[in-house]
GROMACS .gro file of C-alpha atoms in nm:
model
  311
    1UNK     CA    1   0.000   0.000   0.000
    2UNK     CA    2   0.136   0.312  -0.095
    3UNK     CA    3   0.136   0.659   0.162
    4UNK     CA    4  -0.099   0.825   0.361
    5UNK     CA    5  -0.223   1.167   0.409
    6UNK     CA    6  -0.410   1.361   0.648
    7UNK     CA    7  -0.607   1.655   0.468
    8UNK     CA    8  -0.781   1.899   0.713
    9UNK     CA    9  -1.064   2.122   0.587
   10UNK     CA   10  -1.127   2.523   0.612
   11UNK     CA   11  -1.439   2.740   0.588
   12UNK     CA   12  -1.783   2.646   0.469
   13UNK     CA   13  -1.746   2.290   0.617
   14UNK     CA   14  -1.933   2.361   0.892
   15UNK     CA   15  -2.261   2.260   1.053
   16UNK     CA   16  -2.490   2.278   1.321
   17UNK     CA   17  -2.374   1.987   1.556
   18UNK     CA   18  -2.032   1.929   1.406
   19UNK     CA   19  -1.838   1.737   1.643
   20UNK     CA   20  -2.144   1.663   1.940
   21UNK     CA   21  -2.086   1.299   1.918
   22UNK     CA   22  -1.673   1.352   2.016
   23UNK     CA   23  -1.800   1.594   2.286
   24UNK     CA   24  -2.008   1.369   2.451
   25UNK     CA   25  -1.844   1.059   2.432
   26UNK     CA   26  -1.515   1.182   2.519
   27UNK     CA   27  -1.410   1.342   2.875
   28UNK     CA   28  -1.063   1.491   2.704
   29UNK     CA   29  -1.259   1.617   2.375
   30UNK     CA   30  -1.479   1.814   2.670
   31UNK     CA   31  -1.187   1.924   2.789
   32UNK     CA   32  -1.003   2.076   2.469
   33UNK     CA   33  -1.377   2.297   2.414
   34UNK     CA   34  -1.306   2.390   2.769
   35UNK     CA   35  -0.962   2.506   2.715
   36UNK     CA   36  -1.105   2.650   2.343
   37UNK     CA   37  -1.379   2.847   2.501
   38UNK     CA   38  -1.103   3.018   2.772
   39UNK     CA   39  -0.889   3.104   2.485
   40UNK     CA   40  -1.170   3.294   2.270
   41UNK     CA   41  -1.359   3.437   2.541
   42UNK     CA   42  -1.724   3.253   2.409
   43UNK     CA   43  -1.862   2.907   2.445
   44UNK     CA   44  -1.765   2.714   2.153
   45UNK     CA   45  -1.923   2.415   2.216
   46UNK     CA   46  -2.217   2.657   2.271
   47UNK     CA   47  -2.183   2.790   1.908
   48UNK     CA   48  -2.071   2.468   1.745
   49UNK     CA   49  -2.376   2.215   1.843
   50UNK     CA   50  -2.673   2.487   1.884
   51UNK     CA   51  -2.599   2.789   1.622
   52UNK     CA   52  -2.766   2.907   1.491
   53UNK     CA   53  -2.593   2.848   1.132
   54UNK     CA   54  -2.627   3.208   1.076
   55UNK     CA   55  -2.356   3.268   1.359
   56UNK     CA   56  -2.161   2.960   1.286
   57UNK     CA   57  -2.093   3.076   0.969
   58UNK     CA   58  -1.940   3.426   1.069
   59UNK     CA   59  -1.582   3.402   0.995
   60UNK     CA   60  -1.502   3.502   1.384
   61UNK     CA   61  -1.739   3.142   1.476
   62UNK     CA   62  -1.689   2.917   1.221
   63UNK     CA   63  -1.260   2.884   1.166
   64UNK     CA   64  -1.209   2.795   1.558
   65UNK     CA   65  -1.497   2.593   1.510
   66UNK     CA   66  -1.375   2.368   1.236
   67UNK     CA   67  -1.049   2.378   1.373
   68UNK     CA   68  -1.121   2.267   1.719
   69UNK     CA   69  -1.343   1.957   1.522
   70UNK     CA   70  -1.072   1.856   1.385
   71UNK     CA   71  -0.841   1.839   1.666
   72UNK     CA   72  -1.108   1.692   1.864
   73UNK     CA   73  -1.088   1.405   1.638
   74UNK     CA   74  -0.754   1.375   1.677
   75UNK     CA   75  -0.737   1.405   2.049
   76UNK     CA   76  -1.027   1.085   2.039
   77UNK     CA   77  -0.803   0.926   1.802
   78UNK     CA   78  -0.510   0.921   1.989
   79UNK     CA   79  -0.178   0.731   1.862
   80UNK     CA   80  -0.380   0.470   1.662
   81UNK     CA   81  -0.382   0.575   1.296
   82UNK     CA   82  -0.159   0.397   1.124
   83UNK     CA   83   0.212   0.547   0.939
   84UNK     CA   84   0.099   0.913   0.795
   85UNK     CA   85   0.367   1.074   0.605
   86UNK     CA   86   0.234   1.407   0.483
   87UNK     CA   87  -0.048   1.693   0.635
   88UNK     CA   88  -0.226   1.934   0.425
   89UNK     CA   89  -0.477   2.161   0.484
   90UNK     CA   90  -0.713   2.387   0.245
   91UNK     CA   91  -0.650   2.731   0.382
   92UNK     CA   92  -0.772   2.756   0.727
   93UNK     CA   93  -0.743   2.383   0.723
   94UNK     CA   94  -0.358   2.425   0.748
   95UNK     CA   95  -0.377   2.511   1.081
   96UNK     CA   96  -0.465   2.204   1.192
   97UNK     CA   97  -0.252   1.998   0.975
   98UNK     CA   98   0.045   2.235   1.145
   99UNK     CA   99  -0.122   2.117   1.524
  100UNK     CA  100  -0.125   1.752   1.407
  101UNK     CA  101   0.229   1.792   1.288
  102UNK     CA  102   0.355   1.917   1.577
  103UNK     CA  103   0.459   2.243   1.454
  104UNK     CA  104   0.188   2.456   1.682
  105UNK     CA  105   0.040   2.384   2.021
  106UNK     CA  106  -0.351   2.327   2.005
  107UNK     CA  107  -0.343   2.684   2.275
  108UNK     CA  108  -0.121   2.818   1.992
  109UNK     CA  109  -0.319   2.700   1.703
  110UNK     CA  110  -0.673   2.807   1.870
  111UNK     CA  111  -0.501   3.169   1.949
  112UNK     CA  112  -0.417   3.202   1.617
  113UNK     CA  113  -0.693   3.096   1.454
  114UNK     CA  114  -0.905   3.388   1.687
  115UNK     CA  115  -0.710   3.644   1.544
  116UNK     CA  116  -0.694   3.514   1.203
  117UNK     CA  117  -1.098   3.527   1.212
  118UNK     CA  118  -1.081   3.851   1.387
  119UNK     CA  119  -0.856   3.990   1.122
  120UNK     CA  120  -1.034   3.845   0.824
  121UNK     CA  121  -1.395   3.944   0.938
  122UNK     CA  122  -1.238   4.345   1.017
  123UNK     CA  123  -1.052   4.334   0.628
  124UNK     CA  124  -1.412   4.208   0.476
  125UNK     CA  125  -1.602   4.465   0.625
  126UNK     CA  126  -1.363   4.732   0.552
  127UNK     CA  127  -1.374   4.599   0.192
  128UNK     CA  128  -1.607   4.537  -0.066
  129UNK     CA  129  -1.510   4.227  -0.221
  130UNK     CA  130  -1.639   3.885  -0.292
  131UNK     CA  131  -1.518   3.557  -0.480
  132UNK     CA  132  -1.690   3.353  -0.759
  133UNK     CA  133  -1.609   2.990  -0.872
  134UNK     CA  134  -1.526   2.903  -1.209
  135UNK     CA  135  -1.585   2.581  -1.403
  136UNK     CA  136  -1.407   2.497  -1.706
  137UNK     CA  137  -1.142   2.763  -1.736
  138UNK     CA  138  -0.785   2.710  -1.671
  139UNK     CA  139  -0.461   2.801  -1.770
  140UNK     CA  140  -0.410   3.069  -1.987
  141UNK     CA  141  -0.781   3.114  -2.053
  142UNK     CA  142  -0.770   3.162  -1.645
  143UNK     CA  143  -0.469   3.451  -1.717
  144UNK     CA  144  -0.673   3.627  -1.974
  145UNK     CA  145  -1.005   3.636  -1.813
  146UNK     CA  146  -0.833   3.786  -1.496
  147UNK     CA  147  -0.646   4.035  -1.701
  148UNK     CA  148  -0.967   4.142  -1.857
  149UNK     CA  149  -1.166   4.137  -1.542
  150UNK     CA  150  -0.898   4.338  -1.357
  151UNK     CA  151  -0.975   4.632  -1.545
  152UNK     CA  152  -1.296   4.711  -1.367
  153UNK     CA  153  -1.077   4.651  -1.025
  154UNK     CA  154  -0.871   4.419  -0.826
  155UNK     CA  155  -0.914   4.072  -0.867
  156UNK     CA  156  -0.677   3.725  -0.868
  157UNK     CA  157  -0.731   3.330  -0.870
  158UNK     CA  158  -0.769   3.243  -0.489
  159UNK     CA  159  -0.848   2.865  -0.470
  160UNK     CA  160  -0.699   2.603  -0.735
  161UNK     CA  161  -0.973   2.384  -0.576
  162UNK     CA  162  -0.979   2.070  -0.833
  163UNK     CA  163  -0.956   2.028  -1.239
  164UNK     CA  164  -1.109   2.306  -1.391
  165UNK     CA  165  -1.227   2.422  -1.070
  166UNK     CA  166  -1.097   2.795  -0.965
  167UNK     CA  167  -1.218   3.071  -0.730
  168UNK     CA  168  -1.150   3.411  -0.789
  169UNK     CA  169  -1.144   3.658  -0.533
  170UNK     CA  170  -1.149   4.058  -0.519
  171UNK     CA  171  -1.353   4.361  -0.568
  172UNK     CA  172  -1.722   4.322  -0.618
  173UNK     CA  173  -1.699   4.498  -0.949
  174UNK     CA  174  -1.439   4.269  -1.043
  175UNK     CA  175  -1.571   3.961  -0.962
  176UNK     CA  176  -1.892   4.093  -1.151
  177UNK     CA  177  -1.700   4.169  -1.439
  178UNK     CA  178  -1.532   3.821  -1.440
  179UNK     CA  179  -1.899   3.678  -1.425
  180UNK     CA  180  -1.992   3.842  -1.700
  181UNK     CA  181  -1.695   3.717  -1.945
  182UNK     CA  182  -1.614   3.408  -1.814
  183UNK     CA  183  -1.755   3.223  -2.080
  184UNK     CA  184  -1.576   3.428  -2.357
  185UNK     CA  185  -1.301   3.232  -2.202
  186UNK     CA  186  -1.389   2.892  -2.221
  187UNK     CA  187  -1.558   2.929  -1.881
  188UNK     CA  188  -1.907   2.657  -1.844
  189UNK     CA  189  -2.044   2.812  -1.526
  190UNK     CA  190  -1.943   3.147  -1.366
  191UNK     CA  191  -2.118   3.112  -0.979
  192UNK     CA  192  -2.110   3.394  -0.747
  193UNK     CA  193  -2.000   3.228  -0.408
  194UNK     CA  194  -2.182   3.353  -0.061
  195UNK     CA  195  -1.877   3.473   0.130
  196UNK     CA  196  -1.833   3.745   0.363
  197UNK     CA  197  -1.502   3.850   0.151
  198UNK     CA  198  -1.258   3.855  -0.059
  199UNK     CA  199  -1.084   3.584   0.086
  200UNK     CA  200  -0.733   3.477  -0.012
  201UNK     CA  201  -0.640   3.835  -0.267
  202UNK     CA  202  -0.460   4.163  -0.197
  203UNK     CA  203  -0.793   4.310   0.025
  204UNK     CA  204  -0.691   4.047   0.277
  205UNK     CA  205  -0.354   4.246   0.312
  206UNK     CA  206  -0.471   4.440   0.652
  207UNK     CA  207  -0.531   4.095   0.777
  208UNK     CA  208  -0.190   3.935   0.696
  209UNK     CA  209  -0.044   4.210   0.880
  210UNK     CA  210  -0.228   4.171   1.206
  211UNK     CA  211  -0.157   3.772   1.149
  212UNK     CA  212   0.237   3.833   1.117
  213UNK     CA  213   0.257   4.006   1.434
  214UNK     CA  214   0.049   3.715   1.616
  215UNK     CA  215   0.220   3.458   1.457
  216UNK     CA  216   0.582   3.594   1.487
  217UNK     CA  217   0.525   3.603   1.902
  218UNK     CA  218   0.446   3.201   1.869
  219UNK     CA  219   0.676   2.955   1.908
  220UNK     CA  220   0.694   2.723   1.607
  221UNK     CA  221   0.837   2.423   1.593
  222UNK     CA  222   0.999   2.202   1.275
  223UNK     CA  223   0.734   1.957   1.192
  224UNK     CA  224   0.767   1.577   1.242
  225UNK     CA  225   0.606   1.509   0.911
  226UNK     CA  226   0.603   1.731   0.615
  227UNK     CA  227   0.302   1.968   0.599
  228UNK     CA  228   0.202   2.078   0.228
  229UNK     CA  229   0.129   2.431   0.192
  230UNK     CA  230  -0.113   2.617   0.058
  231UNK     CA  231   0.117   2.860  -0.086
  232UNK     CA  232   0.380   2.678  -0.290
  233UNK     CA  233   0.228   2.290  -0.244
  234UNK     CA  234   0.522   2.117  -0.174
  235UNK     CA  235   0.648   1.934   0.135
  236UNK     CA  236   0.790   2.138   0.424
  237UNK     CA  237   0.944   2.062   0.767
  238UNK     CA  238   1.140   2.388   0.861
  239UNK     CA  239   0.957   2.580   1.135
  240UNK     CA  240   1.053   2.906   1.024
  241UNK     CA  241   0.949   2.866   0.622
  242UNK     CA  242   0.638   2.704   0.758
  243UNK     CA  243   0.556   3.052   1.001
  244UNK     CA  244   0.653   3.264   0.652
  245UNK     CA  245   0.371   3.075   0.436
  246UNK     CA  246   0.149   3.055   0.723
  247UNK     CA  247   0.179   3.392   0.701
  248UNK     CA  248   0.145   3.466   0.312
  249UNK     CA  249  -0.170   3.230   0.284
  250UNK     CA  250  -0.402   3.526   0.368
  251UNK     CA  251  -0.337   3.700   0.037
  252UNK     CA  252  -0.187   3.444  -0.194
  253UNK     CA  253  -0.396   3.161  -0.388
  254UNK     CA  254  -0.432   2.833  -0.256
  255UNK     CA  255  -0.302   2.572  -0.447
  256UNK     CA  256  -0.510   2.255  -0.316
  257UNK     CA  257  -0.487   2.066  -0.643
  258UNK     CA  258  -0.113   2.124  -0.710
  259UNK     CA  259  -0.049   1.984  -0.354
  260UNK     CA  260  -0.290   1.694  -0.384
  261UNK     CA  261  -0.074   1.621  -0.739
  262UNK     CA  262   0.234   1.693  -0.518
  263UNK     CA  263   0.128   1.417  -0.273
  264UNK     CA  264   0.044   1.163  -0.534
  265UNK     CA  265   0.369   1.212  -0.719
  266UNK     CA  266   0.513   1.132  -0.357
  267UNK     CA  267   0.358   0.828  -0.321
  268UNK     CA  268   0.071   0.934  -0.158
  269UNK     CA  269  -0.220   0.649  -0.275
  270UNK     CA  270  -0.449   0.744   0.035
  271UNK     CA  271  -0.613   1.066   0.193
  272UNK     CA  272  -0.796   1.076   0.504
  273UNK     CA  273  -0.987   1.335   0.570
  274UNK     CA  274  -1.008   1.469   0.977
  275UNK     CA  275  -1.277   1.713   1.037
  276UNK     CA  276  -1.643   1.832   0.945
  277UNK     CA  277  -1.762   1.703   0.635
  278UNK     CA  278  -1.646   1.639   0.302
  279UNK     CA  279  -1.554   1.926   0.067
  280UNK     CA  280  -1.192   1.777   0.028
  281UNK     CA  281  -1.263   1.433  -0.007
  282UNK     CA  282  -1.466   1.564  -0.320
  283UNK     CA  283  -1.218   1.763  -0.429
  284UNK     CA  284  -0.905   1.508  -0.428
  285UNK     CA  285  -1.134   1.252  -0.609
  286UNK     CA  286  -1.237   1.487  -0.876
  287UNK     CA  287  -0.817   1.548  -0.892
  288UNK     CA  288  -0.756   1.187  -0.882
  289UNK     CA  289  -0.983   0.925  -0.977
  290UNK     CA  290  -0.756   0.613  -0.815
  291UNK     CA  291  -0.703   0.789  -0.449
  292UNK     CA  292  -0.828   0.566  -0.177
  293UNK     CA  293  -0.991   0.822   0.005
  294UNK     CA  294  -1.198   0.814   0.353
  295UNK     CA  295  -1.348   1.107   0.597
  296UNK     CA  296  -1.383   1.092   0.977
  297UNK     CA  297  -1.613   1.338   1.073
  298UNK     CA  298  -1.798   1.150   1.375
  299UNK     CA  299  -1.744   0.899   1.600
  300UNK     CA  300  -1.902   0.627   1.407
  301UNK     CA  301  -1.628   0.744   1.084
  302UNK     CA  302  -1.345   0.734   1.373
  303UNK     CA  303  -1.444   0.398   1.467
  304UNK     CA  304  -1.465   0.229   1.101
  305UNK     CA  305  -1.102   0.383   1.060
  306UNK     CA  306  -0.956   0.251   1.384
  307UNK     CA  307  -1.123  -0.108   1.265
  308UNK     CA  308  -0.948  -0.019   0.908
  309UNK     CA  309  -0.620   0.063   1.059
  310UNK     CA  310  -0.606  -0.255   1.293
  311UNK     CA  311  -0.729  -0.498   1.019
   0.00000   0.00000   0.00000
């Protein structure tokens, strides 16, 4: 059998309830919401298993809420998953990857994380930007639509989600504009996404400041596996590259399918999936067809695995 992965998933994952089932199962998985819920100053568990989803889905709620999910599965899971050689997470998903690597402490990882929403959420409302996803257009047909686009206002590819799958994020006018001509470009669908921002583009840059001063106070260490990053989707151990591109995510493109490629040509034949739902999963199949691929978002997922692992 060839190599494993962890993948770890960001925003729009959530869900009313994510991550009950750990909670009340699991006197340590209380405890980590505990020690969340000190660290941001609200009840998480509160927000994660009641909402409503209109909360939970504020930036400021949902990231330490899909973050602490996912560490709550790990916590539950404990040492018995197995030989994992890489960790990869989609934006705010590399967070956790970077916990269950070693490189940040959960307090570390949850601190961040509350001033990487707090940032975010203050940059979108200071800014009026947006993101839409794009089906069908790619390489230089992706170039050319963003050069024409960009004359009504800033805009740049944000998410390299999957084949022929891009976001592109920036000012409303831009994004509109990009609508409009996308299929002038070879573009079959043009969809205007529901965010509160321009996630992951140059409007984000008030945010990436207030993230470099948070995270250049933390202590990072060199990870015991390599984490793939978002920004250049390659392997990476050294703490202090890892705090740079932690760092540059905010306003640079995520390249999820050139690090799922990047894993694969690595030897990487299966992905697991740790947190709510199961964007990624979708995402790596659509990228490539043969992965083995499997999700633990509730107990019930964690226990199937732990059978798989032990078989």
């Amino acid at each position: 059998m060839g190599k494993t992965a962890f993948i770890f998933p960001g925003q729009a994952s959530q869900y009313v309830g994510m991550a009950k089932d750990f909670y009340d199962s699991s006197p340590e998985v209380r405890k980590l919401y505990e020690r969340a819920s000190e660290i941001l100053g609200y009840d998480l568990a509160d927000v994660s298993f009641n909402g409503p989803i209109e909360k939970l889905t504020q930036t400021a709620y949902t990231q330490p809420a899909i973050l602490v999910h996912s560490l709550a599965v790990l916590r539950d899971m404990g040492d018995d998953y197995g030989e994992v050689e890489f960790a990869a997470g989609h934006s705010l998903g590399e967070y956790s990857a970077l916990a269950f690597a070693g490189v940040l402490t959960f307090e570390d990882a949850v601190l961040a994380v509350r001033e990487r929403s707090r940032a975010m959420q203050a940059a979108c409302d200071a800014a009026e930007g947006t993101m839409a996803a794009l089906i069908g257009c790619e390489g230089e047909n992706l170039d050319n639509l963003v050069q024409g686009a960009s004359k009504a206002g800033i805009i740049q590819p944000a998410n390299f989600n999957s084949p022929g799958q891009v976001a592109v994020s920036g000012e409303r006018r831009a994004i509109e504009k990009a609508i409009e001509i996308a299929k002038d470009y070879g573009a079959r669908k043009a969809i205007p996404l529901q965010v509160g921002g321009a996630f992951h583009s140059p409007l984000m840059e008030p945010a990436r400041e207030k993230v470099a001063e948070v995270l250049n106070q933390m202590q990072f260490n060199d990870s015991r596996i390599a984490v793939v990053t978002n920004v250049e989707a390659r392997g990476e151990t050294d703490s202090d590259h890892l705090r740079e591109l932690l760092i540059r995510q905010i306003t640079s493109p995520v390249l999820w399918k050139q690090s799922v490629e990047y894993m694969v040509e690595n030897g990487v034949e299966r992905f697991i999936e740790i947190g709510p739902g199961k964007v990624l999963s979708g995402l790596v199949k659509r990228t490539v067809r043969s992965a083995d691929i499997g999700n633990i978002d509730t107990v019930e997922d964690l226990k199937k695995f732990k059978e798989f692992v032990s078989a």
